[in-house]
XYZ file of C-alpha atoms in Angstrom:
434
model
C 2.512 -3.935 -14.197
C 1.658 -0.610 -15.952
C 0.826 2.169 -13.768
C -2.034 4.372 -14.098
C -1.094 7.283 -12.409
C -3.310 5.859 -9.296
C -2.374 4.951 -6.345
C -2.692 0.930 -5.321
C -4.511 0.589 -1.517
C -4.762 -2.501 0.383
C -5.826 -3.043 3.330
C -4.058 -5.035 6.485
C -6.572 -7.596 8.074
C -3.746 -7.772 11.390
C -6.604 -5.515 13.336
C -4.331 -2.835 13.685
C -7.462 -0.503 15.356
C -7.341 -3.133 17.958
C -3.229 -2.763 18.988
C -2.309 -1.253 22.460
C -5.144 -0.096 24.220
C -7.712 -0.104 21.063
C -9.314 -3.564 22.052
C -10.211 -1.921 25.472
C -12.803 0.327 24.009
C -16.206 -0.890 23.951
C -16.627 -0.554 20.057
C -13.532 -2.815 19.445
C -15.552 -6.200 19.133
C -12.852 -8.031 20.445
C -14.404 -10.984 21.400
C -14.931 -11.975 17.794
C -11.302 -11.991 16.648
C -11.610 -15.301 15.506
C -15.075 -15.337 14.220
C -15.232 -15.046 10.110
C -18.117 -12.149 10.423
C -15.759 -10.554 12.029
C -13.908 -10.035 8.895
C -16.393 -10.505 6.053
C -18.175 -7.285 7.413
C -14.324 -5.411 6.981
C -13.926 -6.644 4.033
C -17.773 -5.889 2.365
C -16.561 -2.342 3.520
C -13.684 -2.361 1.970
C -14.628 -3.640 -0.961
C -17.924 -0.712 -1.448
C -14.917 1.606 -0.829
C -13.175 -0.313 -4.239
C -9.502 -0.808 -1.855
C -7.456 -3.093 -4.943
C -6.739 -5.569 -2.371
C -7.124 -7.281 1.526
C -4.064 -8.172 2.970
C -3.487 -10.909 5.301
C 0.106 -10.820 7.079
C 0.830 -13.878 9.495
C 3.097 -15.335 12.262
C 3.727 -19.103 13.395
C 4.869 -18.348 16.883
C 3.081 -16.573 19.900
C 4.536 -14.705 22.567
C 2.317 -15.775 25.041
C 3.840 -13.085 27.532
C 2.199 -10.474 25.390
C -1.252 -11.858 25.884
C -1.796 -10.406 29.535
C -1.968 -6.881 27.718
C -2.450 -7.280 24.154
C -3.739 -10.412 21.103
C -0.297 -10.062 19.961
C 0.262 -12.784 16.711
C -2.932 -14.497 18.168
C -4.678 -15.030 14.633
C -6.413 -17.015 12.026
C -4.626 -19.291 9.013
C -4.304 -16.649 6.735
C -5.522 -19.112 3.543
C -8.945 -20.254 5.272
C -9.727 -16.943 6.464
C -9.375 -15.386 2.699
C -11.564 -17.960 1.692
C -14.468 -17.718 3.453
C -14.216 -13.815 2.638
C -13.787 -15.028 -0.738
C -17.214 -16.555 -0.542
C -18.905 -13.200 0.235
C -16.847 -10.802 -1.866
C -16.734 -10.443 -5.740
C -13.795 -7.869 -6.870
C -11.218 -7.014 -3.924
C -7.938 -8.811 -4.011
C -7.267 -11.350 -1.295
C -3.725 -11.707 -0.605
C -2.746 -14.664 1.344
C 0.484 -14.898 3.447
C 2.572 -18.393 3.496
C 6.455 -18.610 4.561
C 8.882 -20.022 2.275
C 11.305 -21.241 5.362
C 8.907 -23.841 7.295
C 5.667 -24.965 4.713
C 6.828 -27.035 1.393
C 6.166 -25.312 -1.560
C 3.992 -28.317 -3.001
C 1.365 -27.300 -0.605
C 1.460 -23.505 -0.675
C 1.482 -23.891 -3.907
C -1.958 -25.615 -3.927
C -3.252 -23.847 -1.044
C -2.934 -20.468 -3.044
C -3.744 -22.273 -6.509
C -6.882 -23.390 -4.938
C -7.729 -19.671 -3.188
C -7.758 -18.495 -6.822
C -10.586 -20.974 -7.761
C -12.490 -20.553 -4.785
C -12.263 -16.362 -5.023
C -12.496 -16.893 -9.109
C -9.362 -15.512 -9.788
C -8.476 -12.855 -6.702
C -5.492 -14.656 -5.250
C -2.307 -12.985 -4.549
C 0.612 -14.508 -2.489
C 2.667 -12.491 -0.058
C 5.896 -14.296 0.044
C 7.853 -14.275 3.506
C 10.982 -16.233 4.710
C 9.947 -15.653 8.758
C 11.697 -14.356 11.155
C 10.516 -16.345 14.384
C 9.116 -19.596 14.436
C 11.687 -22.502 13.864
C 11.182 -24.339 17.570
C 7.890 -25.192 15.723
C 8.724 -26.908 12.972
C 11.865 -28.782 13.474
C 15.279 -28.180 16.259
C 17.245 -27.232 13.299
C 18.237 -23.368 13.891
C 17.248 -20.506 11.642
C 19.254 -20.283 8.864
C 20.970 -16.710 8.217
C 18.999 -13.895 6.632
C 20.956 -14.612 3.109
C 20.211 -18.219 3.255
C 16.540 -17.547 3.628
C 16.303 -15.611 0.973
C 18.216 -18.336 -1.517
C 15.350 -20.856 0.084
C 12.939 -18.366 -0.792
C 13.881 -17.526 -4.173
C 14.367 -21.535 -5.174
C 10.455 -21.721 -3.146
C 9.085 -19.912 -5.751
C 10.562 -20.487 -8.592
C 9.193 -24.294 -7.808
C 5.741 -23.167 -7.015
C 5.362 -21.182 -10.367
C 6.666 -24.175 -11.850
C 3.982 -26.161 -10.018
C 1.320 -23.953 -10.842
C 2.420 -23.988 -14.710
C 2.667 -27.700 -14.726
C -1.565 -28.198 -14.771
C -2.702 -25.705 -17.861
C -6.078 -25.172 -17.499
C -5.823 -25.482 -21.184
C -5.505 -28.959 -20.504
C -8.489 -29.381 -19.792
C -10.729 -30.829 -22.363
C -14.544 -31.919 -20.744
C -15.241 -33.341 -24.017
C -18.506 -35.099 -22.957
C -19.206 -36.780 -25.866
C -15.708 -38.390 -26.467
C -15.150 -38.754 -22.581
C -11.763 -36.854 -22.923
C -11.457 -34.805 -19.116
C -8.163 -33.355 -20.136
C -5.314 -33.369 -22.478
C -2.615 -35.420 -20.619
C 0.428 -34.874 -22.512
C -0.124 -30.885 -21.272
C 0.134 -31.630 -17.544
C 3.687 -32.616 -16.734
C 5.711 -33.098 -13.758
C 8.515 -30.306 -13.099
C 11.691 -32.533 -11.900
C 13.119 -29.896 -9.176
C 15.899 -30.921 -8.162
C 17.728 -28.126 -6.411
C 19.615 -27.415 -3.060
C 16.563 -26.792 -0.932
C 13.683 -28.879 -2.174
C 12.940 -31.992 -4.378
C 9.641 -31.838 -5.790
C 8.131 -33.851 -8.934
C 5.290 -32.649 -9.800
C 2.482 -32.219 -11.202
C 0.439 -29.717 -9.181
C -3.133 -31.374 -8.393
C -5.151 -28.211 -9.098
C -5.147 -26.796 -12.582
C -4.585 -23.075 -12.716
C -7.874 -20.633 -12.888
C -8.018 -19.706 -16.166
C -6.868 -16.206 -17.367
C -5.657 -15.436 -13.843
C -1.727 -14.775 -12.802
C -1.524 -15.261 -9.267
C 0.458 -11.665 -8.375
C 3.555 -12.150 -5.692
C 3.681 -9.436 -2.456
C 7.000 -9.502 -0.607
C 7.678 -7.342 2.719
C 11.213 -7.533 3.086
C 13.733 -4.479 3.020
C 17.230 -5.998 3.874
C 19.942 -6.002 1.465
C 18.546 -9.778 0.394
C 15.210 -9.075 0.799
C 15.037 -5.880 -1.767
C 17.191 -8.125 -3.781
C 14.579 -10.903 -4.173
C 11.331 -7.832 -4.319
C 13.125 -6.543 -7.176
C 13.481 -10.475 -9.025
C 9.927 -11.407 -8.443
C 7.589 -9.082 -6.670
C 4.636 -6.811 -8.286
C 4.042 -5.173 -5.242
C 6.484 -4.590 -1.867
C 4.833 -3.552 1.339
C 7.377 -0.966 2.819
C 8.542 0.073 6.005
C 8.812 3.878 5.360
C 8.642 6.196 8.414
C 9.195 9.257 6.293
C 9.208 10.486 2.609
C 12.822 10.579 1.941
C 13.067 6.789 3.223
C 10.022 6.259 1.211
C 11.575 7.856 -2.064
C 14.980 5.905 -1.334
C 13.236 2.685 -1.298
C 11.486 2.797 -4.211
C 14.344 4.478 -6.361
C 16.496 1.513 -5.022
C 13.570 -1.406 -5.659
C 13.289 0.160 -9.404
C 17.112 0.597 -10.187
C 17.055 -3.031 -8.749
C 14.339 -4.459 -10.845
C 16.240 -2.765 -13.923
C 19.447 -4.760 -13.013
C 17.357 -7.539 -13.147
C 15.739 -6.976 -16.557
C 12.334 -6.342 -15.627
C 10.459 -3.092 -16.512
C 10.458 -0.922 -12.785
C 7.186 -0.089 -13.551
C 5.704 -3.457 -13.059
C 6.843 -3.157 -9.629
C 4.977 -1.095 -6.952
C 6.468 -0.122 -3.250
C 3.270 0.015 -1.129
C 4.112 1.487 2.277
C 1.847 0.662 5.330
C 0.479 4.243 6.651
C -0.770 3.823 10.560
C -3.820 6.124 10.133
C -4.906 7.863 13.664
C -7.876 9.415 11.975
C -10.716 11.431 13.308
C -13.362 14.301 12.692
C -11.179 16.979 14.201
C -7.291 16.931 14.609
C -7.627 16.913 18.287
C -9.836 14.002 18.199
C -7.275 12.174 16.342
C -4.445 13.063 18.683
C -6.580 12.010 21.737
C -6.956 9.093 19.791
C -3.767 8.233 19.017
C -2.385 9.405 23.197
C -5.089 7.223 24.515
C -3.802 3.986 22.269
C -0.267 4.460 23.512
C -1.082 4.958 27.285
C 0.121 1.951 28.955
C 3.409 1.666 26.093
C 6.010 0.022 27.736
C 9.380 2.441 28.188
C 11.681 -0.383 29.228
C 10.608 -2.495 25.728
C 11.551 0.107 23.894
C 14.699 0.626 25.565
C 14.849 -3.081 25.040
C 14.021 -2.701 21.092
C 17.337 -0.721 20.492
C 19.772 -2.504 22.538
C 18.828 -5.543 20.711
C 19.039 -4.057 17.043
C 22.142 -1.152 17.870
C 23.573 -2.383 20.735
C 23.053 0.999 22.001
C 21.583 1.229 25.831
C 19.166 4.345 25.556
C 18.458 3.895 29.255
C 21.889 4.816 30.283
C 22.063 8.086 28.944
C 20.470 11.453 29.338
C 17.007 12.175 27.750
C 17.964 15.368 25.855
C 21.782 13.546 24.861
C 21.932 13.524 21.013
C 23.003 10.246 19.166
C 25.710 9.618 16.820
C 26.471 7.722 13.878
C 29.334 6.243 16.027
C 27.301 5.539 18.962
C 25.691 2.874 17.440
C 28.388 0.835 15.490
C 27.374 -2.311 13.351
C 26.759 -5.205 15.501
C 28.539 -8.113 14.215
C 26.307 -10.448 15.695
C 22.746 -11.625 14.260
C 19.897 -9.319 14.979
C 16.118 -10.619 14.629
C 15.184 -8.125 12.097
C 17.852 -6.570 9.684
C 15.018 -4.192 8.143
C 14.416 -2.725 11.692
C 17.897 -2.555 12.657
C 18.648 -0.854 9.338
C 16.357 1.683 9.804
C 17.147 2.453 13.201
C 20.663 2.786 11.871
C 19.706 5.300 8.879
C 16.962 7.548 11.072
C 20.555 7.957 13.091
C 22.804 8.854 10.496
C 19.883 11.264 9.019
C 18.757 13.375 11.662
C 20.986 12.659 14.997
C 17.670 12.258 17.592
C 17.956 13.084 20.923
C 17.245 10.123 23.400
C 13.777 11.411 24.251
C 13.237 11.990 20.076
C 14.291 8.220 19.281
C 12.050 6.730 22.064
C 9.491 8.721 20.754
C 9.556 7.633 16.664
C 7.858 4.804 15.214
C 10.726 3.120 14.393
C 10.878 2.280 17.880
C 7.469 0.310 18.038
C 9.570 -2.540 15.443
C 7.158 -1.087 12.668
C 9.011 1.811 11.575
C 5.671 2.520 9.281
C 4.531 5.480 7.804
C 2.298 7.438 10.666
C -0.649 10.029 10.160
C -2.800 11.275 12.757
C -5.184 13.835 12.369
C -8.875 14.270 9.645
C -9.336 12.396 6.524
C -8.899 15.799 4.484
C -5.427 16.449 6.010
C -4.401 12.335 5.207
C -5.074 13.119 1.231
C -3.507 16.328 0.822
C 0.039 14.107 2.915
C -0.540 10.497 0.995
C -0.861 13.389 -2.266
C 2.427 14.622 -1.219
C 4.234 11.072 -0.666
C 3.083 9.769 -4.003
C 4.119 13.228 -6.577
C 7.641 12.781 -4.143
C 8.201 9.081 -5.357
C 7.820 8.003 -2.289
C 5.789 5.043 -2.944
C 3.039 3.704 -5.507
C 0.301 3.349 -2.807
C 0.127 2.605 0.396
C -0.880 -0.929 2.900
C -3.661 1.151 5.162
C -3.194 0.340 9.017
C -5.880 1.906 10.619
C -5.250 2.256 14.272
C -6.515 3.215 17.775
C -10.311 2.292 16.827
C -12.410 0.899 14.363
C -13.657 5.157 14.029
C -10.508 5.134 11.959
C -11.577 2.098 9.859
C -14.835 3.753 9.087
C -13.348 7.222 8.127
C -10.825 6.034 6.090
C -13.450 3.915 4.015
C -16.168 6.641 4.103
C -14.134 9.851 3.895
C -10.490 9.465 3.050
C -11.374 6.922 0.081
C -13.755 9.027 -1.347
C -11.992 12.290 -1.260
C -8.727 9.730 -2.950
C -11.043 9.404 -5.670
C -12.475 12.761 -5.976
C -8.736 14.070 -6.191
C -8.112 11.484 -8.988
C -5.352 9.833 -7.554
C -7.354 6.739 -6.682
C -9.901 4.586 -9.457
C -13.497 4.748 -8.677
C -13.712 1.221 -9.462
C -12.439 -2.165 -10.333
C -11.072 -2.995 -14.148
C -10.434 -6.295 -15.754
C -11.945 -9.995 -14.627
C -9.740 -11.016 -11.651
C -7.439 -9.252 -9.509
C -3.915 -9.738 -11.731
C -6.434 -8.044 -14.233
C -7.150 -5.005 -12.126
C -3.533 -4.498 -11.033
C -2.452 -4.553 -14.460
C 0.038 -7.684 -13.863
């Protein structure tokens, strides 16, 4: 990927505006959730706003406790929602999640193959071992965060072999002779490997002229490992610039080791924008969305991932490196843990101060609250810091923050020159430069 000096946006379709008490307010439209509208009028706005790319994350398991307060995971197949915004979109990216531990790569590999054709050539795959979810697919237990990753990285090394195994250069359409397509080009692909037997061929040929560009979200030892082999662009957990700038210098030096140029690899952060007309709108904004958060869960949230019991101890009590020793015992989410771990070591939080970071929500994402005007000059300051190439927007407490951040902050990206006023190339790999 050659950068332009621009940032790369996306967009999360996970209704972010809607989490804590968001869906409450009588703008949030909640009751359409799982209507397509619903999201074909986001993404028409996104797309007028010229955001590179949509982003679909997704989860196959529900915590059905969560519902009495919250949709939680509640949500659409990521590949059939994509599609029918494919139908009423022409240029934005559409970038479809699918796990590498549960589905078989024959038929993600189709599914995404076949999102390309239907979006003419705006498919991108975000690649994602799960970390919840086993009970329903089979009673074997989930295998260990390294194993995943070797699954994952024999996944999709078959699936680009499945989608290289149909050219659509084999495709003739000779009329007059009755030749459809070359045969001798489409071949099966043999894999025989420690995960996965597949033969081959793929039943859709690929869309011509259009690479299929790979997302990947995880930041564990194995999972920055695997970003740097295969990804074009990471979405990053980054609470702050200097985790930001550590990320990315460790994805690049990564990618190097690997042989690949560390430019055609970009660390897109996800920035929870509070936004609103005034700074004290915004922070009555974001106060109102995290009324009713739940003290004891975050409590909860650290014992599990330091094996450190917050609740215990006085609120102004500052915490150690040593309180918090390694766990040598699994933990659902090594990122989160990790994180946790380093926002320890860096700064030494009181008890009050760690219950009050992001970290502590389990998305540890980059947070802005306050005008449109203010989040340009800070996403200005993360990108000339090397703290990412772009940024996944999370817009949250309302949709208000939705429409400011396609009506004010994306225009004043563009005015500053850090963001490209429009789309370039035919399809998305095109646009992205892959």
């Amino acid at each position: 990927m050659t950068r332009s000096g621009k940032l790369c946006v996306g967009l999360s379709l996970a209704i972010t505006w809607l989490n804590g008490e968001g869906w409450r307010r009588p703008d949030s439209d909640i009751e359409h959730i799982h209507c397509a509208e619903f999201y074909i009028d986001i993404a028409k706005r996104a797309e007028k706003a010229k955001l590179d790319f949509l982003f679909r994350p997704d989860s196959l398991f529900l915590d059905a406790s969560r519902l009495s307060s919250a949709p939680g995971f509640s949500s659409l197949d990521p590949s059939l929602l994509l599609t029918a915004i494919a139908q009423e979109t022409q240029r934005i990216g559409l970038v479809s999640t699918a796990s590498t531990s549960f589905y078989p790569p024959y038929v993600v590999a189709r599914q995404i193959q076949s999102l390309n054709w239907l979006s003419r050539g705006r498919a991108g795959w975000n690649i994602v071992t799960s970390m919840d979810g086993s009970d329903n697919f089979s009673d074997e237990p989930m295998l260990s965060s390294a194993d995943r990753y070797a699954k994952a990285r024999e996944f999709t090394d078959v699936v680009q072999a499945l989608w290289a195994s149909y050219p659509d250069e084999a495709l003739v359409l000779d009329r007059a002779t009755g030749l459809y397509a070359n045969a001798d080009k489409v071949r099966p692909i043999h894999h025989r490997g420690s995960h996965f037997s597949v033969e081959g061929p793929l039943t859709v040929p690929t869309y011509p002229g259009a690479k299929i560009p790979l997302f990947q979200a995880g930041a564990s030892e194995w999972g920055r490992d695997f970003a740097a082999r295969v990804a074009h662009g990471v979405f990053a957990a980054a609470p702050d610039i200097a985790a930001g700038v550590d990320l990315r210098a460790d994805l690049r030096s990564r990618a190097s080791a690997h042989g690949r140029d560390p430019d055609d690899l970009r660390v897109l952060p996800g920035l929870s924008l509070f936004l609103g007309d005034t700074e004290s709108e915004a922070r009555d904004l974001y106060a109102q969305t995290h009324a009713g958060q739940n003290l004891q869960r975050k409590q909860a949230y650290i014992l599990e991932n330091l094996g450190l019991d917050v609740g215990a101890l006085p609120a102004d009590m500052p915490i150690t490196p040593d309180m918090a020793p390694k766990l040598n015992r699994p933990v659902r989410s090594r990122t989160h843990a990790d994180l946790l771990r380093r926002l320890i070591e860096r700064e030494t939080p009181t008890v009050r101060e760690l219950l009050d970071r992001p970290e502590v929500s389990g998305s540890a994402h980059w947070l802005f609250v306050g005008t449109p005007q203010d989040a340009a000059r800070e996403i200005a300051r993360w990108f000339e810091a090397g703290a990412g190439d772009g940024f996944i927007a999370l817009p949250g407490g309302s949709a208000r923050s939705m429409q400011l951040l396609f009506e004010n902050l994306m225009p004043l990206l563009i005015e500053d020159g850090l963001f490209d006023a429009d789309y370039r190339g035919g399809n998305f790999a095109e646009h992205l430069g892959v």
